[in-house]
Amino acid sequence: MTDSGLEELSERLRRFAQERDWEQFHSPKNLSMALIAECAELLEHFQWLTEAQSHALPADKLAEVELEMADIQIYLLRLAERLGVDLLGAVERKIALNEQKYPADRVRGSAKKYTEYD
Amino acid sequence: MTDSGLEELSERLRRFAQERDWEQFHSPKNLSMALIAECAELLEHFQWLTEAQSHALPADKLAEVELEMADIQIYLLRLAERLGVDLLGAVERKIALNEQKYPADRVRGSAKKYTEYD
Amino acid sequence: MTDSGLEELSERLRRFAQERDWEQFHSPKNLSMALIAECAELLEHFQWLTEAQSHALPADKLAEVELEMADIQIYLLRLAERLGVDLLGAVERKIALNEQKYPADRVRGSAKKYTEYD
Amino acid sequence: MTDSGLEELSERLRRFAQERDWEQFHSPKNLSMALIAECAELLEHFQWLTEAQSHALPADKLAEVELEMADIQIYLLRLAERLGVDLLGAVERKIALNEQKYPADRVRGSAKKYTEYD
């Protein structure tokens, strides 16, 4: 990970787990479960809202949403550290792949193309 | 977001969506769905593995896992940008909350405490 | 499970796994992962649709959605069988709890109440 | 749905929603979100357990797990009703497809084949 902010966070999270003897629970399998559980807690904030409402959360809801997003980032960094993955490097590679796969002039404004986007 | 690497990525992702006229699909509600769908694709790599196996992925599997993790980071950045959330700031706040909630000397080595950790 | 149709299905699924020596993979932990992965495959069909579009799927999409729903039912039955859970009995109990918790005359038409419904 | 127990449950759930004027929230899109959120609540019970521990839940945990499984069944029935899907018919079709795709004598005892099973 070439990003100093994320690297430092990742290191703090590693120490946090080690000081509590929690690394034994942090297998990649278990972390993938924790990650999806946090995503579900985020999604629950939106499930009965319209898309328009989801753009305009009240301040107290937004504060809760921020902490759910933090949990997702935390577990993603933990997983990257456990697997030895360079997370931002992977993001760079994925963006490059997406740029090849979805050239702007071919897919612009096409909901259909987007629906098939993955 | 005070982190220059993430900020720049976030800006690239915004341009990527705008150039394709895809921002119309990127409501926070929809992005929370895309995020959990990517987490599930990650989790599928681990669901039939033992925890020990999940620590030792073959190189081709690891390469796939990296790209799934990239997708999660990408949608998380997109959501942060759409909601105006300072993602790394939220992570800092959440780590501070966890440090208060789980003092190392009280919870160390306790699976029980950890099980109740959220 | 007092329902003969579901009981018979559950028994067929158990035999299916046994004949393939796949019960070794079907720990409750792993089945909970398989279940959420199937839910994500279902959700992916809806993530870029509006709510109105989600009510009016084209026939080919609906056929795919049906099979995703079948996968969810299948893993839910497998999990019930592995844990010795009477699934329909649990549903009866949960409906009774919901009827107490959300009396119709108190919550009718209230989005707010509903938003807090879980 | 040819199963009288499930049919009756589905009808009760429809009335429950109608009496509360909650059908407005029950678009297939939203129900797919509610469904995955319930699956995550189930999965959270297992995320820090070993597979062996997940087979031997204490009674109080099992009671909670049963109610999470009920929630999943409830939302699955609601979604089937909203989309006009014959859920058990779809399960029958899916089992038949799986029997063709994974002949017992070809895949028996093969973790590799199973890992690729979806």
Coordinates of C-alpha atoms in Angstrom, one line a residue:
Chain A
M1 CA 0.0 0.0 0.0
T2 CA 1.7 3.2 -1.1
D3 CA -0.7 5.4 0.7
S4 CA 0.8 6.6 4.0
G5 CA -2.6 7.4 5.6
L6 CA -4.0 4.0 4.9
E7 CA -0.7 2.3 5.9
E8 CA -0.7 4.0 9.2
L9 CA -4.4 3.1 9.8
S10 CA -3.7 -0.5 8.9
E11 CA -0.8 -0.6 11.3
R12 CA -3.0 0.9 14.1
L13 CA -5.7 -1.7 13.5
R14 CA -3.1 -4.5 13.6
R15 CA -1.8 -3.3 17.0
F16 CA -5.4 -2.9 18.3
A17 CA -6.1 -6.6 17.5
Q18 CA -2.8 -7.8 18.8
E19 CA -3.1 -6.0 22.1
R20 CA -6.4 -7.8 22.7
D21 CA -5.2 -11.2 21.4
W22 CA -7.9 -11.0 18.8
E23 CA -5.8 -11.9 15.8
Q24 CA -6.8 -15.5 16.4
F25 CA -10.4 -14.6 15.3
H26 CA -9.2 -12.6 12.2
S27 CA -8.9 -15.4 9.6
P28 CA -9.7 -14.1 6.1
K29 CA -12.8 -16.3 6.1
N30 CA -14.1 -14.7 9.3
L31 CA -13.1 -11.2 8.2
S32 CA -15.1 -11.7 5.0
M33 CA -18.1 -12.4 7.2
A34 CA -17.5 -9.4 9.4
L35 CA -17.2 -7.2 6.3
I36 CA -20.5 -8.3 4.8
A37 CA -22.3 -8.0 8.2
E38 CA -21.1 -4.3 8.4
C39 CA -22.3 -3.7 4.8
A40 CA -25.7 -5.0 5.9
E41 CA -25.8 -2.6 8.8
L42 CA -25.1 0.2 6.3
L43 CA -27.8 -1.1 3.9
E44 CA -30.4 -1.3 6.6
H45 CA -30.3 2.5 6.9
F46 CA -31.4 2.7 3.2
Q47 CA -33.7 -0.3 2.8
W48 CA -37.1 1.5 3.3
L49 CA -36.0 4.8 1.9
T50 CA -36.6 6.0 -1.7
E51 CA -33.5 6.7 -3.7
A52 CA -34.3 10.4 -3.3
Q53 CA -34.5 10.1 0.4
S54 CA -31.2 8.3 0.5
H55 CA -29.5 11.4 -0.9
A56 CA -30.8 13.6 1.9
L57 CA -30.2 11.8 5.2
P58 CA -30.9 13.8 8.4
A59 CA -27.8 14.6 10.4
D60 CA -28.2 12.0 13.0
K61 CA -28.7 9.2 10.4
L62 CA -25.7 10.4 8.5
A63 CA -23.6 10.2 11.6
E64 CA -24.6 6.6 12.0
V65 CA -24.0 5.9 8.4
E66 CA -20.5 7.3 8.6
L67 CA -19.6 4.9 11.4
E68 CA -21.0 2.0 9.5
M69 CA -18.8 3.0 6.5
A70 CA -15.8 3.3 8.9
D71 CA -16.4 -0.3 10.0
I72 CA -16.4 -1.5 6.4
Q73 CA -13.1 0.4 5.8
I74 CA -11.6 -1.0 9.0
Y75 CA -12.4 -4.7 8.1
L76 CA -11.3 -4.2 4.5
L77 CA -7.9 -2.9 5.8
R78 CA -7.6 -5.7 8.3
L79 CA -8.3 -8.3 5.5
A80 CA -5.8 -6.6 3.2
E81 CA -3.2 -6.8 6.0
R82 CA -3.9 -10.4 6.7
L83 CA -3.7 -11.4 3.1
G84 CA -0.8 -9.2 2.2
V85 CA -2.8 -7.4 -0.4
D86 CA -1.8 -3.9 -1.6
L87 CA -5.3 -2.5 -1.5
L88 CA -4.8 0.7 -3.4
G89 CA -2.7 -1.0 -6.0
A90 CA -5.6 -3.4 -6.6
V91 CA -7.9 -0.4 -6.9
E92 CA -5.6 1.1 -9.6
R93 CA -5.7 -2.2 -11.5
K94 CA -9.4 -2.5 -11.3
I95 CA -10.0 1.0 -12.5
A96 CA -7.8 0.3 -15.5
L97 CA -9.7 -2.8 -16.2
N98 CA -13.0 -0.9 -16.0
E99 CA -11.7 1.8 -18.3
Q100 CA -11.0 -0.9 -21.0
K101 CA -14.3 -2.8 -20.4
Y102 CA -16.6 0.3 -20.5
P103 CA -15.3 2.8 -22.9
A104 CA -17.1 6.1 -22.3
D105 CA -18.2 6.6 -25.8
R106 CA -19.8 3.2 -26.1
V107 CA -21.7 3.0 -22.9
R108 CA -22.6 6.6 -22.2
G109 CA -26.2 7.1 -20.9
S110 CA -27.0 3.5 -21.5
A111 CA -29.0 2.0 -18.6
K112 CA -28.9 -1.3 -20.3
K113 CA -25.2 -1.5 -20.5
Y114 CA -25.0 -0.3 -17.0
T115 CA -27.4 -3.0 -15.8
E116 CA -25.0 -5.5 -17.2
Y117 CA -22.0 -3.8 -15.6
D118 CA -20.4 -5.7 -12.8
Chain B
M1 CA -10.8 13.1 3.4
T2 CA -7.3 14.2 4.3
D3 CA -5.6 11.4 2.5
S4 CA -4.3 12.5 -0.8
G5 CA -4.2 9.0 -2.4
L6 CA -7.8 8.3 -1.6
E7 CA -8.9 11.8 -2.5
E8 CA -7.4 11.4 -5.9
L9 CA -8.9 7.9 -6.4
S10 CA -12.3 9.3 -5.4
E11 CA -12.0 12.0 -7.9
R12 CA -11.1 9.6 -10.7
L13 CA -14.1 7.4 -9.8
R14 CA -16.4 10.4 -9.9
R15 CA -15.1 11.4 -13.4
F16 CA -15.4 7.8 -14.6
A17 CA -19.1 7.7 -13.6
Q18 CA -19.8 11.2 -15.0
E19 CA -18.2 10.5 -18.4
R20 CA -20.5 7.5 -18.7
D21 CA -23.6 9.4 -17.4
W22 CA -23.8 6.8 -14.7
E23 CA -24.2 9.1 -11.7
Q24 CA -28.0 8.8 -12.2
F25 CA -27.6 5.2 -11.0
H26 CA -25.4 6.0 -8.0
S27 CA -27.9 6.9 -5.4
P28 CA -26.7 6.1 -1.9
K29 CA -29.4 3.4 -1.7
N30 CA -28.1 1.7 -4.9
L31 CA -24.5 2.1 -3.9
S32 CA -25.2 0.3 -0.6
M33 CA -26.6 -2.6 -2.6
A34 CA -23.7 -2.7 -5.0
L35 CA -21.3 -2.6 -2.0
I36 CA -22.9 -5.6 -0.3
A37 CA -23.1 -7.5 -3.6
E38 CA -19.3 -7.1 -4.0
C39 CA -18.7 -8.2 -0.4
A40 CA -20.7 -11.4 -1.3
E41 CA -18.5 -12.0 -4.3
L42 CA -15.5 -11.8 -1.9
L43 CA -17.1 -14.0 0.7
E44 CA -17.9 -16.7 -2.0
H45 CA -14.2 -17.3 -2.3
F46 CA -14.1 -18.3 1.4
Q47 CA -17.4 -20.0 2.0
W48 CA -16.3 -23.7 1.6
L49 CA -12.7 -23.2 2.8
T50 CA -11.6 -23.9 6.3
E51 CA -10.2 -20.9 8.2
A52 CA -6.7 -22.3 7.8
Q53 CA -7.2 -22.6 4.0
S54 CA -8.4 -19.1 3.9
H55 CA -5.0 -17.9 5.1
A56 CA -3.2 -19.7 2.3
L57 CA -5.0 -18.9 -1.0
P58 CA -3.3 -20.1 -4.2
A59 CA -2.0 -17.2 -6.3
D60 CA -4.8 -17.3 -8.9
K61 CA -7.5 -17.2 -6.2
L62 CA -5.6 -14.4 -4.4
A63 CA -5.6 -12.3 -7.6
E64 CA -9.3 -12.7 -7.9
V65 CA -9.8 -11.8 -4.2
E66 CA -7.7 -8.7 -4.6
L67 CA -10.0 -7.4 -7.4
E68 CA -13.1 -8.1 -5.3
M69 CA -11.5 -6.1 -2.5
A70 CA -10.8 -3.4 -5.0
D71 CA -14.5 -3.3 -6.0
I72 CA -15.5 -2.9 -2.3
Q73 CA -13.1 0.0 -1.9
I74 CA -14.3 1.6 -5.1
Y75 CA -18.0 1.5 -4.1
L76 CA -17.1 2.7 -0.6
L77 CA -15.3 5.7 -2.0
R78 CA -18.2 6.4 -4.4
L79 CA -20.7 6.3 -1.5
A80 CA -18.5 8.6 0.6
E81 CA -18.2 11.1 -2.2
R82 CA -22.0 11.0 -2.9
L83 CA -22.8 11.5 0.8
G84 CA -20.0 14.0 1.5
V85 CA -18.5 11.7 4.1
D86 CA -14.9 12.1 5.2
L87 CA -14.2 8.4 5.2
L88 CA -10.8 8.4 6.9
G89 CA -12.0 10.9 9.5
A90 CA -14.9 8.5 10.3
V91 CA -12.4 5.7 10.6
E92 CA -10.3 7.7 13.1
R93 CA -13.5 8.4 15.1
K94 CA -14.5 4.7 15.1
I95 CA -11.1 3.5 16.2
A96 CA -11.2 6.0 19.1
L97 CA -14.7 4.7 20.1
N98 CA -13.4 1.1 19.9
E99 CA -10.4 1.9 22.1
Q100 CA -12.8 3.2 24.8
K101 CA -15.2 0.4 24.4
Y102 CA -12.7 -2.4 24.5
P103 CA -9.8 -1.6 26.8
A104 CA -7.0 -4.0 26.1
D105 CA -6.5 -5.1 29.7
R106 CA -10.2 -5.9 30.2
V107 CA -10.9 -7.9 27.0
R108 CA -7.5 -9.5 26.2
G109 CA -7.8 -13.1 25.1
S110 CA -11.5 -13.3 25.8
A111 CA -13.4 -15.0 23.1
K112 CA -16.6 -14.3 24.9
K113 CA -16.0 -10.5 24.9
Y114 CA -15.0 -10.7 21.4
T115 CA -18.1 -12.6 20.4
E116 CA -20.1 -9.7 21.7
Y117 CA -17.9 -7.2 20.0
D118 CA -19.6 -5.3 17.2
Chain C
M1 CA -41.5 -28.9 10.6
T2 CA -45.2 -29.8 10.3
D3 CA -45.4 -29.0 6.6
S4 CA -45.2 -32.1 4.5
G5 CA -44.0 -30.4 1.3
L6 CA -41.1 -28.7 3.1
E7 CA -40.3 -31.8 5.1
E8 CA -40.0 -33.8 1.9
L9 CA -37.9 -31.2 0.2
S10 CA -35.6 -31.0 3.2
E11 CA -35.2 -34.8 3.1
R12 CA -34.4 -34.7 -0.6
L13 CA -31.7 -32.0 0.0
R14 CA -30.2 -34.0 2.7
R15 CA -29.9 -37.1 0.5
F16 CA -28.5 -34.9 -2.3
A17 CA -25.7 -33.8 -0.1
Q18 CA -25.0 -37.2 1.4
E19 CA -24.8 -38.9 -1.9
R20 CA -22.1 -36.5 -2.9
D21 CA -20.3 -36.6 0.4
W22 CA -20.9 -32.9 0.7
E23 CA -22.3 -32.8 4.3
Q24 CA -18.7 -32.2 5.4
F25 CA -18.9 -28.7 3.9
H26 CA -22.4 -28.0 5.3
S27 CA -21.5 -26.6 8.8
P28 CA -24.0 -24.0 10.0
K29 CA -21.3 -21.4 9.7
N30 CA -20.6 -22.3 6.0
L31 CA -24.3 -22.5 5.2
S32 CA -24.9 -19.0 6.6
M33 CA -22.3 -17.8 4.2
A34 CA -23.8 -19.7 1.2
L35 CA -27.2 -18.2 2.2
I36 CA -26.1 -14.6 2.1
A37 CA -24.2 -15.2 -1.1
E38 CA -27.4 -16.4 -2.8
C39 CA -29.3 -13.4 -1.4
A40 CA -26.6 -11.1 -3.0
E41 CA -27.1 -12.8 -6.3
L42 CA -30.8 -12.1 -6.0
L43 CA -30.2 -8.5 -5.0
E44 CA -27.9 -7.9 -7.9
H45 CA -30.9 -8.2 -10.2
F46 CA -32.5 -5.2 -8.5
Q47 CA -29.6 -3.0 -7.6
W48 CA -29.7 -0.6 -10.6
L49 CA -33.5 -0.8 -11.1
T50 CA -36.0 1.7 -9.7
E51 CA -38.6 0.3 -7.3
A52 CA -41.2 0.5 -10.0
Q53 CA -39.0 -1.4 -12.5
S54 CA -38.5 -4.1 -9.8
H55 CA -42.2 -4.8 -9.8
A56 CA -42.2 -5.4 -13.6
L57 CA -39.4 -7.7 -14.5
P58 CA -39.2 -9.1 -18.0
A59 CA -39.9 -12.8 -18.2
D60 CA -36.3 -13.9 -18.7
K61 CA -35.1 -11.8 -15.7
L62 CA -38.0 -13.2 -13.6
A63 CA -37.0 -16.8 -14.5
E64 CA -33.5 -16.0 -13.2
V65 CA -34.8 -14.4 -10.0
E66 CA -37.0 -17.4 -9.3
L67 CA -33.9 -19.7 -9.4
E68 CA -32.0 -17.3 -7.0
M69 CA -35.0 -17.5 -4.7
A70 CA -35.0 -21.2 -4.9
D71 CA -31.3 -21.3 -3.9
I72 CA -32.1 -19.2 -0.8
Q73 CA -35.0 -21.6 0.1
I74 CA -32.7 -24.6 -0.4
Y75 CA -29.9 -23.3 1.8
L76 CA -32.4 -22.2 4.5
L77 CA -33.9 -25.7 4.5
R78 CA -30.4 -27.2 4.7
L79 CA -29.5 -25.0 7.6
A80 CA -32.8 -25.8 9.5
E81 CA -32.1 -29.5 9.0
R82 CA -28.5 -29.2 10.2
L83 CA -29.5 -27.2 13.3
G84 CA -32.6 -29.2 14.0
V85 CA -34.8 -26.1 13.7
D86 CA -38.5 -26.3 13.0
L87 CA -38.6 -23.6 10.4
L88 CA -42.3 -23.1 10.0
G89 CA -42.8 -23.3 13.8
A90 CA -40.2 -20.4 14.1
V91 CA -42.1 -18.4 11.4
E92 CA -45.3 -18.9 13.4
R93 CA -43.6 -17.6 16.6
K94 CA -42.1 -14.7 14.8
I95 CA -45.4 -13.6 13.2
A96 CA -47.0 -13.7 16.7
L97 CA -44.2 -11.5 18.0
N98 CA -44.6 -9.0 15.2
E99 CA -48.3 -8.9 15.8
Q100 CA -47.7 -7.8 19.4
K101 CA -44.9 -5.4 18.5
Y102 CA -46.7 -3.6 15.7
P103 CA -50.4 -3.4 16.5
A104 CA -52.1 -2.4 13.2
D105 CA -54.0 0.6 14.8
R106 CA -50.9 2.1 16.1
V107 CA -48.5 1.8 13.2
R108 CA -50.8 2.1 10.2
G109 CA -49.5 4.2 7.4
S110 CA -46.6 5.4 9.4
A111 CA -43.4 5.3 7.5
K112 CA -41.5 6.4 10.5
K113 CA -42.7 3.5 12.6
Y114 CA -41.9 1.2 9.7
T115 CA -38.4 2.6 9.3
E116 CA -37.7 1.5 12.8
Y117 CA -39.3 -1.9 12.2
D118 CA -36.9 -4.7 12.2
Chain D
M1 CA -47.3 -22.7 -4.5
T2 CA -48.8 -26.1 -4.1
D3 CA -47.9 -26.3 -0.4
S4 CA -50.9 -25.4 1.8
G5 CA -48.8 -24.5 4.9
L6 CA -46.7 -22.0 3.0
E7 CA -49.6 -20.6 1.1
E8 CA -51.5 -19.9 4.3
L9 CA -48.4 -18.2 5.8
S10 CA -47.9 -16.1 2.7
E11 CA -51.6 -15.0 2.9
R12 CA -51.2 -14.1 6.6
L13 CA -48.1 -12.1 5.8
R14 CA -49.9 -10.2 3.0
R15 CA -52.7 -9.3 5.4
F16 CA -50.3 -8.3 8.1
A17 CA -48.7 -5.8 5.6
Q18 CA -52.0 -4.6 4.2
E19 CA -53.5 -3.9 7.7
R20 CA -50.5 -1.7 8.5
D21 CA -50.5 0.0 5.0
W22 CA -46.9 -1.3 4.6
E23 CA -47.3 -2.8 1.2
Q24 CA -46.1 0.6 -0.2
F25 CA -42.6 -0.2 1.2
H26 CA -42.6 -3.8 -0.1
S27 CA -41.2 -3.3 -3.6
P28 CA -39.2 -6.3 -4.8
K29 CA -36.1 -4.1 -4.7
N30 CA -36.7 -3.2 -1.0
L31 CA -37.6 -6.8 -0.1
S32 CA -34.3 -8.0 -1.6
M33 CA -32.5 -5.6 0.7
A34 CA -34.5 -6.6 3.8
L35 CA -33.8 -10.3 2.9
I36 CA -30.0 -9.8 2.8
A37 CA -30.1 -7.7 6.0
E38 CA -31.8 -10.6 7.8
C39 CA -29.2 -13.1 6.4
A40 CA -26.5 -10.9 7.8
E41 CA -28.1 -10.9 11.2
L42 CA -28.1 -14.7 11.0
L43 CA -24.5 -14.8 9.8
E44 CA -23.3 -12.5 12.7
H45 CA -24.1 -15.3 15.1
F46 CA -21.6 -17.5 13.4
Q47 CA -18.8 -15.1 12.3
W48 CA -16.4 -15.6 15.2
L49 CA -17.3 -19.2 15.8
T50 CA -15.4 -22.2 14.5
E51 CA -17.3 -24.5 12.2
A52 CA -17.4 -27.1 15.1
Q53 CA -18.8 -24.5 17.5
S54 CA -21.5 -23.5 14.9
H55 CA -22.8 -27.1 15.1
A56 CA -23.3 -26.8 18.9
L57 CA -25.0 -23.6 19.7
P58 CA -26.1 -23.0 23.3
A59 CA -29.9 -23.0 23.7
D60 CA -30.3 -19.2 24.0
K61 CA -28.2 -18.6 20.8
L62 CA -30.2 -21.2 18.9
A63 CA -33.5 -19.5 19.9
E64 CA -32.1 -16.3 18.4
V65 CA -30.9 -18.0 15.3
E66 CA -34.3 -19.6 14.8
L67 CA -36.0 -16.2 14.8
E68 CA -33.4 -14.8 12.3
M69 CA -34.2 -17.8 10.1
A70 CA -37.9 -17.1 10.4
D71 CA -37.3 -13.5 9.3
I72 CA -35.5 -14.8 6.2
Q73 CA -38.4 -17.2 5.4
I74 CA -40.9 -14.4 6.0
Y75 CA -39.2 -11.9 3.6
L76 CA -38.7 -14.7 1.0
L77 CA -42.5 -15.5 1.1
R78 CA -43.3 -11.8 0.8
L79 CA -41.1 -11.4 -2.2
A80 CA -42.6 -14.5 -3.8
E81 CA -46.0 -13.2 -3.3
R82 CA -45.1 -9.7 -4.7
L83 CA -43.5 -11.2 -7.8
G84 CA -46.1 -14.0 -8.3
V85 CA -43.4 -16.6 -7.9
D86 CA -44.3 -20.2 -7.1
L87 CA -41.5 -20.7 -4.6
L88 CA -41.7 -24.4 -4.1
G89 CA -42.1 -25.0 -7.8
A90 CA -38.9 -23.0 -8.3
V91 CA -37.1 -25.2 -5.7
E92 CA -38.2 -28.3 -7.5
R93 CA -36.8 -26.9 -10.8
K94 CA -33.6 -26.0 -9.1
I95 CA -33.1 -29.4 -7.5
A96 CA -33.6 -31.0 -10.9
L97 CA -31.0 -28.7 -12.4
N98 CA -28.5 -29.5 -9.7
E99 CA -29.1 -33.2 -10.1
Q100 CA -28.1 -32.9 -13.8
K101 CA -25.2 -30.6 -13.1
Y102 CA -23.6 -32.6 -10.3
P103 CA -24.1 -36.3 -10.9
A104 CA -23.3 -38.1 -7.6
D105 CA -20.8 -40.5 -9.2
R106 CA -18.8 -37.8 -10.8
V107 CA -18.5 -35.3 -7.9
R108 CA -18.6 -37.5 -4.8
G109 CA -16.1 -36.5 -2.1
S110 CA -14.5 -33.9 -4.3
A111 CA -13.9 -30.7 -2.5
K112 CA -12.6 -29.2 -5.7
K113 CA -15.8 -29.8 -7.6
Y114 CA -17.7 -28.6 -4.6
T115 CA -15.8 -25.4 -4.4
E116 CA -16.8 -24.7 -7.9
Y117 CA -20.4 -25.6 -7.1
D118 CA -22.8 -22.6 -7.2

